[in-house]
Tab-separated table of N, CA and C and ligand atoms in Angstrom:
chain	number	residue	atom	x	y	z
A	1	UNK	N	10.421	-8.461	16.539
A	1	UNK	CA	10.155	-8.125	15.126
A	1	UNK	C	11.028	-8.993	14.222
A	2	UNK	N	10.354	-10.169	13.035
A	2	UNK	CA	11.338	-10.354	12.310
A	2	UNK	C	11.256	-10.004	11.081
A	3	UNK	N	11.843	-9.415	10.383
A	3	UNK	CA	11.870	-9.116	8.494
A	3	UNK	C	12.349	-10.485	8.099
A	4	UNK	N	12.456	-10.399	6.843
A	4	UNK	CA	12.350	-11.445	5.741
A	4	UNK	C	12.439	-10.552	4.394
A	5	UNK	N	13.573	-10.655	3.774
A	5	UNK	CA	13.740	-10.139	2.286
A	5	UNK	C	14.049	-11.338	1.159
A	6	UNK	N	12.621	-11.059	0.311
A	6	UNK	CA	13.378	-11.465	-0.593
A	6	UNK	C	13.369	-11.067	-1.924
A	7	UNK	N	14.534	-11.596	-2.763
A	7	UNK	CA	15.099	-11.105	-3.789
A	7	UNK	C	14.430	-11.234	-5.243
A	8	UNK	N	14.850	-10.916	-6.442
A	8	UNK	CA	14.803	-11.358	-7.383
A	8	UNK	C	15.807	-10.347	-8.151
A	9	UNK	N	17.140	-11.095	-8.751
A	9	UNK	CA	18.366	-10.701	-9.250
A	9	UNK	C	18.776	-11.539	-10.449
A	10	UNK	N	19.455	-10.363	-11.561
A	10	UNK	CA	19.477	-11.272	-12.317
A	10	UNK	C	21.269	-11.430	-12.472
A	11	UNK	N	21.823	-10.171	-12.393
A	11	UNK	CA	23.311	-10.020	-12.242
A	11	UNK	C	23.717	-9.700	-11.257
A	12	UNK	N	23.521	-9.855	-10.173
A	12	UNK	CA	23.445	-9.927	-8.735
A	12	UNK	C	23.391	-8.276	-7.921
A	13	UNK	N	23.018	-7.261	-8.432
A	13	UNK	CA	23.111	-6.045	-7.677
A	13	UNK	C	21.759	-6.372	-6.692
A	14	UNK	N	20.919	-6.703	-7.119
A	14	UNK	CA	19.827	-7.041	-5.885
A	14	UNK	C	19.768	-7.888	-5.008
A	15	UNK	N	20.580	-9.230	-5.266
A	15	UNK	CA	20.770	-10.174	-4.515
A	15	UNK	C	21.796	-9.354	-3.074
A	16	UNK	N	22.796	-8.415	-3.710
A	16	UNK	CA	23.925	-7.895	-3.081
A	16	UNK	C	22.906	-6.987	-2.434
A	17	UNK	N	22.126	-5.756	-2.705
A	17	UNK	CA	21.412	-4.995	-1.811
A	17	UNK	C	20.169	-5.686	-0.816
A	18	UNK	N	19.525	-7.137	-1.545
A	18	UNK	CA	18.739	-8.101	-0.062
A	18	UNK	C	20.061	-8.215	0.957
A	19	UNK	N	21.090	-8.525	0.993
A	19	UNK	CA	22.236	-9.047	1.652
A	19	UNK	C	22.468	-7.877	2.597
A	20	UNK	N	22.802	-6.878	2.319
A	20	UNK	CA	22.958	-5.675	2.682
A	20	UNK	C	21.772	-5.210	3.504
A	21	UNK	N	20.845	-5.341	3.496
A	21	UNK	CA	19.388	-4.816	3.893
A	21	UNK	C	19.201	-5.413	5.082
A	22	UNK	N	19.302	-6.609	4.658
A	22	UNK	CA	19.027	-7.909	5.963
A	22	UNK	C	20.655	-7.621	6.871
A	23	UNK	N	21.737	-7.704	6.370
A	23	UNK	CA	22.509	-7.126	7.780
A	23	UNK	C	22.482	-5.804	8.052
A	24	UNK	N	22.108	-5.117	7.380
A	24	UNK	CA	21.128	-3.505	8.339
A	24	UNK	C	20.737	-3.584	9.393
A	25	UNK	N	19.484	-5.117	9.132
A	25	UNK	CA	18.319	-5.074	9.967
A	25	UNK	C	18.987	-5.671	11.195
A	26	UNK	N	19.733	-6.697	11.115
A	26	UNK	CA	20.608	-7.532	12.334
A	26	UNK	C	21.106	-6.553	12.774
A	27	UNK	N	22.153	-5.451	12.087
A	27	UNK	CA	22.896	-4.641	13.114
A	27	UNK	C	21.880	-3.147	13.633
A	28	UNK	N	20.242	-3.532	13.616
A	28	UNK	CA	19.835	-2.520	14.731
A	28	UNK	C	18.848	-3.694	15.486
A	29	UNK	N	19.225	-5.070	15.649
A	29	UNK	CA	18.397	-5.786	16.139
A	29	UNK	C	17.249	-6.113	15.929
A	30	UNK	N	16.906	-6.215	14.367
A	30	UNK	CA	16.094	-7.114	14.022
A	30	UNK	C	16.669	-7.941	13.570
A	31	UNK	N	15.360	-9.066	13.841
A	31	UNK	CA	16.148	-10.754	13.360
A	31	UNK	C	15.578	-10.421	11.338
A	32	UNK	N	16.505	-10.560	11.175
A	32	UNK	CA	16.270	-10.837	9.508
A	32	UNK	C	16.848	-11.775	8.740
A	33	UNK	N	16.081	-12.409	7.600
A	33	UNK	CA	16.368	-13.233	7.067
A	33	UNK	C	16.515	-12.785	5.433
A	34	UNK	N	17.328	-13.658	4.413
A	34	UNK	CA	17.153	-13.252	3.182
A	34	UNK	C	17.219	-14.483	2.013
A	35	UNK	N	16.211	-14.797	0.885
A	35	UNK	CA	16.510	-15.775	0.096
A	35	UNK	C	15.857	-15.217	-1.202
A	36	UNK	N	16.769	-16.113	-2.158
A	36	UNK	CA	16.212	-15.529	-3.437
A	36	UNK	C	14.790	-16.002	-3.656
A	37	UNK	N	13.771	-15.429	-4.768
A	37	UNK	CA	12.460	-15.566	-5.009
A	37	UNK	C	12.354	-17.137	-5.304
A	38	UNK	N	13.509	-17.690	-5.447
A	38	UNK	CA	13.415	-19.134	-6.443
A	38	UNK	C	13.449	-20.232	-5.323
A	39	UNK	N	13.371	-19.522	-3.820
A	39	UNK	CA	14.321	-20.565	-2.935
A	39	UNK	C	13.382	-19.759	-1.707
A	40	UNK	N	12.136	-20.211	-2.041
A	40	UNK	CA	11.715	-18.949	-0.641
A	40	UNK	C	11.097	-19.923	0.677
A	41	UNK	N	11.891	-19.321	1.484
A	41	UNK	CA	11.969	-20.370	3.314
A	41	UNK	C	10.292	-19.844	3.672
A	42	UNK	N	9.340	-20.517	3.233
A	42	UNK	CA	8.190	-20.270	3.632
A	42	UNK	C	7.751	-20.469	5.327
A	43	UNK	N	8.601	-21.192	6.011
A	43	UNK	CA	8.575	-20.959	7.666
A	43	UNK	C	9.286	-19.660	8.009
A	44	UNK	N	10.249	-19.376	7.714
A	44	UNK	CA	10.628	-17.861	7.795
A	44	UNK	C	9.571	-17.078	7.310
A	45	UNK	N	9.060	-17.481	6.092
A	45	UNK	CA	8.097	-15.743	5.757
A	45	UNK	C	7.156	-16.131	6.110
A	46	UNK	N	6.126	-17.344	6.499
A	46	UNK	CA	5.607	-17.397	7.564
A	46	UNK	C	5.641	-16.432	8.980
A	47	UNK	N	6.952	-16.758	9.249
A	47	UNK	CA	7.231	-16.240	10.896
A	47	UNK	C	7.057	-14.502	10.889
A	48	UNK	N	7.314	-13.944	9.667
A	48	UNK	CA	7.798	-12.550	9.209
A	48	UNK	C	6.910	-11.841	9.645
A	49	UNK	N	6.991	-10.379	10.283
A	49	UNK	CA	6.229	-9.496	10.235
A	49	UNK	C	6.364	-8.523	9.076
A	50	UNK	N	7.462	-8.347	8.742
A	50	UNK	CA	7.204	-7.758	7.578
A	50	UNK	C	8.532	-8.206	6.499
A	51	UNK	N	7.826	-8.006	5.288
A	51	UNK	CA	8.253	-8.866	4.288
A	51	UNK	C	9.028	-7.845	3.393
A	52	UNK	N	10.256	-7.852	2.744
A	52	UNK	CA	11.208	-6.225	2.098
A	52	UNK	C	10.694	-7.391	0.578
A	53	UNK	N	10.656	-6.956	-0.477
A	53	UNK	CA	10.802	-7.440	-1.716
A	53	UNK	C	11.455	-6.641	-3.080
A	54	UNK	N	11.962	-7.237	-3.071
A	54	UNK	CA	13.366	-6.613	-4.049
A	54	UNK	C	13.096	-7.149	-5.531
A	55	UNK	N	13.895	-6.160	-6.778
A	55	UNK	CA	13.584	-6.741	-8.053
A	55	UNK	C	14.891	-5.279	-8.112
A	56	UNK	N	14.633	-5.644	-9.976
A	56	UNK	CA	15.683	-4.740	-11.010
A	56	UNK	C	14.483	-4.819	-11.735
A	57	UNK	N	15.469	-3.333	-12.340
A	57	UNK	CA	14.188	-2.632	-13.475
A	57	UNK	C	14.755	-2.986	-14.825
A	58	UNK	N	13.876	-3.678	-15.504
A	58	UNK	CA	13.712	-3.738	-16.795
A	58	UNK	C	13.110	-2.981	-18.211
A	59	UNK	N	13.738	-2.580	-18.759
A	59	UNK	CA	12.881	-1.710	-19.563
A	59	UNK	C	13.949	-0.971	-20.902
A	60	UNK	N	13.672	0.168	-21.229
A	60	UNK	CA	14.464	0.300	-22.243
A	60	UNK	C	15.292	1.724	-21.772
A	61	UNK	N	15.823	2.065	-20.711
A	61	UNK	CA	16.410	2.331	-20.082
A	61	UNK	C	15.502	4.379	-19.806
A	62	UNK	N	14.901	4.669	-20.941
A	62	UNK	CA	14.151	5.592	-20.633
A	62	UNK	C	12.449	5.659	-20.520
A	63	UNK	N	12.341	4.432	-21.134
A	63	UNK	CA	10.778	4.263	-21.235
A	63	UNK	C	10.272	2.810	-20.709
A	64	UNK	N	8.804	2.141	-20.233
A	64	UNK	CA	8.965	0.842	-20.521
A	64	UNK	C	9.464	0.416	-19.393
A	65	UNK	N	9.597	1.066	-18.195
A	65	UNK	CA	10.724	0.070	-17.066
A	65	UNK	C	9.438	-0.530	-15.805
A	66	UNK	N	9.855	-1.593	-16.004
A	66	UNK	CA	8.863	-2.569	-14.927
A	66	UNK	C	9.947	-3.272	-14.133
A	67	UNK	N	8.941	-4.095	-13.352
A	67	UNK	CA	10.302	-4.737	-12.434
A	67	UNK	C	10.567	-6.632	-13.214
A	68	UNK	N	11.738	-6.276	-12.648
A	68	UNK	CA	12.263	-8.150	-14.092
A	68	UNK	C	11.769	-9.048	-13.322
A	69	UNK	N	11.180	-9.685	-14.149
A	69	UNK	CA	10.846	-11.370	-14.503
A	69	UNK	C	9.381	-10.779	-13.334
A	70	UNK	N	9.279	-9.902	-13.656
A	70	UNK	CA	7.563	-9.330	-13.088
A	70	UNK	C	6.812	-10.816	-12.672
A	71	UNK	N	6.690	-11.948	-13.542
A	71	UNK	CA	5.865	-13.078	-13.172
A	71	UNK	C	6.100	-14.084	-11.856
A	72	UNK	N	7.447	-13.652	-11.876
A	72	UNK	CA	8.094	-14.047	-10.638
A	72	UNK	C	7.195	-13.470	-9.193
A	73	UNK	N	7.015	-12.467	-8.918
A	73	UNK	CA	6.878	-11.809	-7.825
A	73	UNK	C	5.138	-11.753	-8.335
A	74	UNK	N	4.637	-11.857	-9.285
A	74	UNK	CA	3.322	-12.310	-9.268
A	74	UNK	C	2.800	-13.379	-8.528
A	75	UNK	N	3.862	-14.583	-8.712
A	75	UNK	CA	3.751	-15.680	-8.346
A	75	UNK	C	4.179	-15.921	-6.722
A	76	UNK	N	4.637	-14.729	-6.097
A	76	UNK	CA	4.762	-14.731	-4.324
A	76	UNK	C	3.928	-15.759	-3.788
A	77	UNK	N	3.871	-16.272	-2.958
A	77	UNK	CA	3.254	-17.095	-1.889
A	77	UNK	C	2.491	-15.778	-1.497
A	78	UNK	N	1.172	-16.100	-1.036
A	78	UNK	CA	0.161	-15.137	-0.550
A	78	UNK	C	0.640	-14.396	0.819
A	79	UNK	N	0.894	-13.109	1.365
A	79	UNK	CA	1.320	-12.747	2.400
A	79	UNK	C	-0.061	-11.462	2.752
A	80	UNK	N	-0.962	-12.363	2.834
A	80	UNK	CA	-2.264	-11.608	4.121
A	80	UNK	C	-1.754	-11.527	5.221
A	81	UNK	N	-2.077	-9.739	6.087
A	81	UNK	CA	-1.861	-9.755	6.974
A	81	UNK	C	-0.577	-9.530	7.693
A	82	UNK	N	0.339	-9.323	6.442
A	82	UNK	CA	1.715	-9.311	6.594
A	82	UNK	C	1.706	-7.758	6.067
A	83	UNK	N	2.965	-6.787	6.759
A	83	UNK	CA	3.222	-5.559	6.599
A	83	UNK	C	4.545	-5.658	5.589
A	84	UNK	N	4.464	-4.971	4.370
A	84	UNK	CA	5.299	-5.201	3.324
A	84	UNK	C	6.456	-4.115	3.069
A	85	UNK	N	7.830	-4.122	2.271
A	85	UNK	CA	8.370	-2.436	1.800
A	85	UNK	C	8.715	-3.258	-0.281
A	86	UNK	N	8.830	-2.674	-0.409
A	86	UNK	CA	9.187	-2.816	-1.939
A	86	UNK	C	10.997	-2.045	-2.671
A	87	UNK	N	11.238	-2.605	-3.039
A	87	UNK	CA	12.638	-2.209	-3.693
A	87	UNK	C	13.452	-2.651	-4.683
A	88	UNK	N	13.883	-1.636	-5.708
A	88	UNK	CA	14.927	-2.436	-6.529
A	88	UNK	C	15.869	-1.544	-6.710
A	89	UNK	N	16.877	-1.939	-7.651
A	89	UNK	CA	17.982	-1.842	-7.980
A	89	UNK	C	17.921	-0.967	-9.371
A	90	UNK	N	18.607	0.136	-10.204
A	90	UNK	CA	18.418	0.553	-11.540
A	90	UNK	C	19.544	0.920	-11.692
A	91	UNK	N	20.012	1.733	-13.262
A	91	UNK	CA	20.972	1.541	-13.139
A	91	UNK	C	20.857	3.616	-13.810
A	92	UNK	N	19.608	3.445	-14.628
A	92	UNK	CA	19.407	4.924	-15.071
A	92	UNK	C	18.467	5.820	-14.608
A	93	UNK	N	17.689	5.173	-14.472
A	93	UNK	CA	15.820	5.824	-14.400
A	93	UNK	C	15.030	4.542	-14.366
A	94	UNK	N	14.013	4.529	-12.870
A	94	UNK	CA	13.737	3.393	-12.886
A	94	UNK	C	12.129	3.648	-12.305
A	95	UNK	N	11.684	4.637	-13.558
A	95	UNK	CA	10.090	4.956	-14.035
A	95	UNK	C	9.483	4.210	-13.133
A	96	UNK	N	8.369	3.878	-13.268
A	96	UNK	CA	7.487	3.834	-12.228
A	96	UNK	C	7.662	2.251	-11.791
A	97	UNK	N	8.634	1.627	-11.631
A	97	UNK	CA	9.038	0.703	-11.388
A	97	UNK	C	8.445	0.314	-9.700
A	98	UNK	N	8.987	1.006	-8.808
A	98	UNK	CA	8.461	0.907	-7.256
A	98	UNK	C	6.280	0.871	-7.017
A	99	UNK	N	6.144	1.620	-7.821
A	99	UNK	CA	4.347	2.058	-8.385
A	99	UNK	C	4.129	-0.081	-8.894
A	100	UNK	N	4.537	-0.328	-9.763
A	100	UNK	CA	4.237	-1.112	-10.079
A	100	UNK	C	4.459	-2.364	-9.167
A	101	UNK	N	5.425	-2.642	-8.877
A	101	UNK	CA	5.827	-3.706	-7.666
A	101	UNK	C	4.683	-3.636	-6.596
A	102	UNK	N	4.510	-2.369	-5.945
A	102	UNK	CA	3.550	-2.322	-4.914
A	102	UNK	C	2.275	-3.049	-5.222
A	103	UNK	N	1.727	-2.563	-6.413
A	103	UNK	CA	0.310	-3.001	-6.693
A	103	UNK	C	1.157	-4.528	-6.940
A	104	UNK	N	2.010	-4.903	-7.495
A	104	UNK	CA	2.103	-6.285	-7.344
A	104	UNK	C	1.634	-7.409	-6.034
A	105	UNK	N	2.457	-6.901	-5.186
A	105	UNK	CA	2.865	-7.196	-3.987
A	105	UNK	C	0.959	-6.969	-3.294
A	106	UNK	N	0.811	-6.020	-3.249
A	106	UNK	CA	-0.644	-5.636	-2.882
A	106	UNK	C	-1.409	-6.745	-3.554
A	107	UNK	N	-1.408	-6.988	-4.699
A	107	UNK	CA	-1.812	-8.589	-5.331
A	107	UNK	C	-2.034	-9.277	-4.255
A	108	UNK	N	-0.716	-10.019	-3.851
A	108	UNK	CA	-0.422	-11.062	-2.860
A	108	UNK	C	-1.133	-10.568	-1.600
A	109	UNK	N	-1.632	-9.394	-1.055
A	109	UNK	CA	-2.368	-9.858	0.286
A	109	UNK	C	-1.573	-8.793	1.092
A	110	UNK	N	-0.439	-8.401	0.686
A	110	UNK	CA	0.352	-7.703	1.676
A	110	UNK	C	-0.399	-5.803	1.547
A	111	UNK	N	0.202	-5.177	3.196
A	111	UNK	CA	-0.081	-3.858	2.975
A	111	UNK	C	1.267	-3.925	3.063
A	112	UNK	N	1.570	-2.841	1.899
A	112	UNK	CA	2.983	-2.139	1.787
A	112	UNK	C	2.572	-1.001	2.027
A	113	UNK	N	3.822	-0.823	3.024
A	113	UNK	CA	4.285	1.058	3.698
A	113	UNK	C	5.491	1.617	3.352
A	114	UNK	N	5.907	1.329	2.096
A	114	UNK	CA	6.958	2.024	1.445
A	114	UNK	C	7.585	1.220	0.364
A	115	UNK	N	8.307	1.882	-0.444
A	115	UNK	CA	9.463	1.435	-1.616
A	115	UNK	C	10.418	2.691	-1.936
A	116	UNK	N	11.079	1.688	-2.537
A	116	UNK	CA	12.303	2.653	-2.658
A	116	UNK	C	13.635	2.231	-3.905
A	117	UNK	N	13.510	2.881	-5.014
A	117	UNK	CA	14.389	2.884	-5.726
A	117	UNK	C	15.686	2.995	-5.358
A	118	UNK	N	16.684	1.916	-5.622
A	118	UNK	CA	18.595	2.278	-5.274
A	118	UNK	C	19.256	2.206	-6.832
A	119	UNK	N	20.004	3.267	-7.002
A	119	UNK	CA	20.848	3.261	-8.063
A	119	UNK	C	21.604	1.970	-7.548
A	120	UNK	N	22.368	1.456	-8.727
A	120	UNK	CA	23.166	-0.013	-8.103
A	120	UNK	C	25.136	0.743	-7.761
A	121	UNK	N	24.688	2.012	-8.147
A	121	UNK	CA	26.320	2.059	-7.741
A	121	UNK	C	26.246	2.871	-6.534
A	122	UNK	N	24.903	2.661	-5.472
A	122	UNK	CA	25.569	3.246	-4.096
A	122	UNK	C	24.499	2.123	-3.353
A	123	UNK	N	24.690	0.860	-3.373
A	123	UNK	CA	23.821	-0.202	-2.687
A	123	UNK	C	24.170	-0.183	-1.362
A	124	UNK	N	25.632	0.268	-0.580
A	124	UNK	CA	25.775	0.368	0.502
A	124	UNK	C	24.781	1.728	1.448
A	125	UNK	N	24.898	2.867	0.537
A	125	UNK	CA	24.230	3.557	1.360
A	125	UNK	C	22.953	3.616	0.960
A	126	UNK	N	22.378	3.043	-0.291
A	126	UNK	CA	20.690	2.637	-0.301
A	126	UNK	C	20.087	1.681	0.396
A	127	UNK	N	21.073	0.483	1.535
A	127	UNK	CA	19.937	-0.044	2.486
A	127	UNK	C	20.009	0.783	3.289
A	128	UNK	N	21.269	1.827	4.241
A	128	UNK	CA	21.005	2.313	5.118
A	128	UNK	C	19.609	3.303	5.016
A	129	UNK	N	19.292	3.925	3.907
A	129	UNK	CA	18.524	4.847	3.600
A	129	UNK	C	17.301	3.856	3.952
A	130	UNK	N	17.381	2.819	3.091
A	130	UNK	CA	16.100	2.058	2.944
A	130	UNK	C	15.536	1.408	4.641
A	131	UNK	N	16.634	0.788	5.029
A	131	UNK	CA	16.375	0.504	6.743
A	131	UNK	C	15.645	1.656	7.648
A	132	UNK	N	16.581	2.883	7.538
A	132	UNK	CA	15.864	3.889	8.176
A	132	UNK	C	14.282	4.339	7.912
A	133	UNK	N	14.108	4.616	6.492
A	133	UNK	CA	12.678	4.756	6.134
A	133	UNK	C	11.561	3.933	7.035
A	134	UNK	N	12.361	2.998	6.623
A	134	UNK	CA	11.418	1.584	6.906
A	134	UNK	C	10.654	1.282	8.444
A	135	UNK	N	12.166	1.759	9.158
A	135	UNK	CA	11.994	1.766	10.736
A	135	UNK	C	11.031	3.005	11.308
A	136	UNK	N	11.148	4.210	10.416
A	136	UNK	CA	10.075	5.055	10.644
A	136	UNK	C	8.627	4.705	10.047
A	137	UNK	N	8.661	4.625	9.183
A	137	UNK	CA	6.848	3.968	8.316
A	137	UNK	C	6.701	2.817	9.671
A	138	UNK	N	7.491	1.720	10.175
A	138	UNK	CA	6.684	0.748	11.230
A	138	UNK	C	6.155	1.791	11.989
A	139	UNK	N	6.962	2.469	12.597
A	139	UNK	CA	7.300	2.896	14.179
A	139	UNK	C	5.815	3.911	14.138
A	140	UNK	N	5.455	4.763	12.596
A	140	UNK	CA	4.315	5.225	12.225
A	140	UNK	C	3.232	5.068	12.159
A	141	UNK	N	3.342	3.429	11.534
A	141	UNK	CA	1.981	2.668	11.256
A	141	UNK	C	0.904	1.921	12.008
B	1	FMN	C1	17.377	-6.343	-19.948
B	1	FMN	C2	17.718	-5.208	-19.017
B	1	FMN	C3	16.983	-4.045	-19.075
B	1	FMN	C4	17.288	-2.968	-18.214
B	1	FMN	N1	16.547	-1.827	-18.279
B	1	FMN	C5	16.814	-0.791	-17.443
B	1	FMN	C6	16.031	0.416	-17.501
B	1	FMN	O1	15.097	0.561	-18.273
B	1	FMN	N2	16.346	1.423	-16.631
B	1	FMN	C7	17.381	1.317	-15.743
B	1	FMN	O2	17.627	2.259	-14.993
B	1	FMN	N3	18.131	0.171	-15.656
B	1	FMN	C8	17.868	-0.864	-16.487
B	1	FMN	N4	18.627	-2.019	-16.426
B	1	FMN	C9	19.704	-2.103	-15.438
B	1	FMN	C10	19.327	-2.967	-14.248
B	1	FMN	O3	18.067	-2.615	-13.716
B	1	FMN	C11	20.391	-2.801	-13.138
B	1	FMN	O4	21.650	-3.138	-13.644
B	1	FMN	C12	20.051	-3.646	-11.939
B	1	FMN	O5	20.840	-3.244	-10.842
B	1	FMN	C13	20.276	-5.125	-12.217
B	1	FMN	O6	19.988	-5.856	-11.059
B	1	FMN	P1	20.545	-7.341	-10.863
B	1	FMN	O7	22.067	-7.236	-10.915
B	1	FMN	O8	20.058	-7.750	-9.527
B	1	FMN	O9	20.003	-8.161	-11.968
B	1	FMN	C14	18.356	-3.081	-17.279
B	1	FMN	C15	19.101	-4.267	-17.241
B	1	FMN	C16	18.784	-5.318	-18.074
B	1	FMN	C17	19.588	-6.591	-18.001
């Protein structure tokens, strides 16, 4: 099995939770890889069975929250056929932010089997959360 995360960060709490996610995945023996959206190893996400995609929520902290630079992750390389999870980073309330990414991502070709909102002040224990989910939705699907 290999994952492949990648990012899109603008003050680095997401860059720091792809980082985190991907050595999750190494320390239960998946091979994982991680690069930002701007820098994406298309032979790695090629190779990927499933693809984690990360963002921060933008918005006006109670209303309005989408995921940042949204055009970015519009613009994914097509991933047909590839099994997907979705995730970002918030800092208050991060409204239907995960809802929206998916249908993004679903854009690109991918089936996504989960997302998952992380407050940015517990990124250590939101990949463990997020790894575990994740390993159950495969192990499910
Ligand atoms: C322009 C802007 C708008 C934001 N809007 C929201 C918001 O509506 N709700 C929220 O919970 N956090 C909001 N945040 C906080 C970020 O989502 C949060 O700090 C996130 O972890 C940033 O990720 P990054 O460090 O990877 O850029 C906003 C941050 C910025 C810069």
């Amino acid at each position: 099995m290999k994952a492949m995360v990648i990012y899109e960060s603008l003050t680095g709490h997401t860059r720091r939770l792809g980082e985190l996610i991907a050595g999750e995945l190494v320390g239960r023996g998946i091979e994982g890889s991680v690069c930002p959206i701007t820098r994406i190893d298309l032979d790695a996400l090629s190779a990927a069975d499933v693809v984690l995609v990360g963002s921060w929520v933008d918005g006006i902290f109670v209303v309005g929250q989408k995921p940042g630079r949204a055009s970015r992750l519009r613009n994914l390389p097509a991933m047909r056929g590839k099994q997907a999870a979705v995730f970002c980073t918030f800092a208050l309330n991060p409204g239907k932010t995960i809802a929206k990414m998916t249908t993004i991502v679903e854009g690109r070709g991918a089936a996504v089997i989960g997302g998952m909102a992380i407050r940015r002040d517990d990124l250590e224990g939101g990949a463990v959360e997020l790894v575990d989910r994740l390993l159950d939705a495969l192990a499910s699907a």
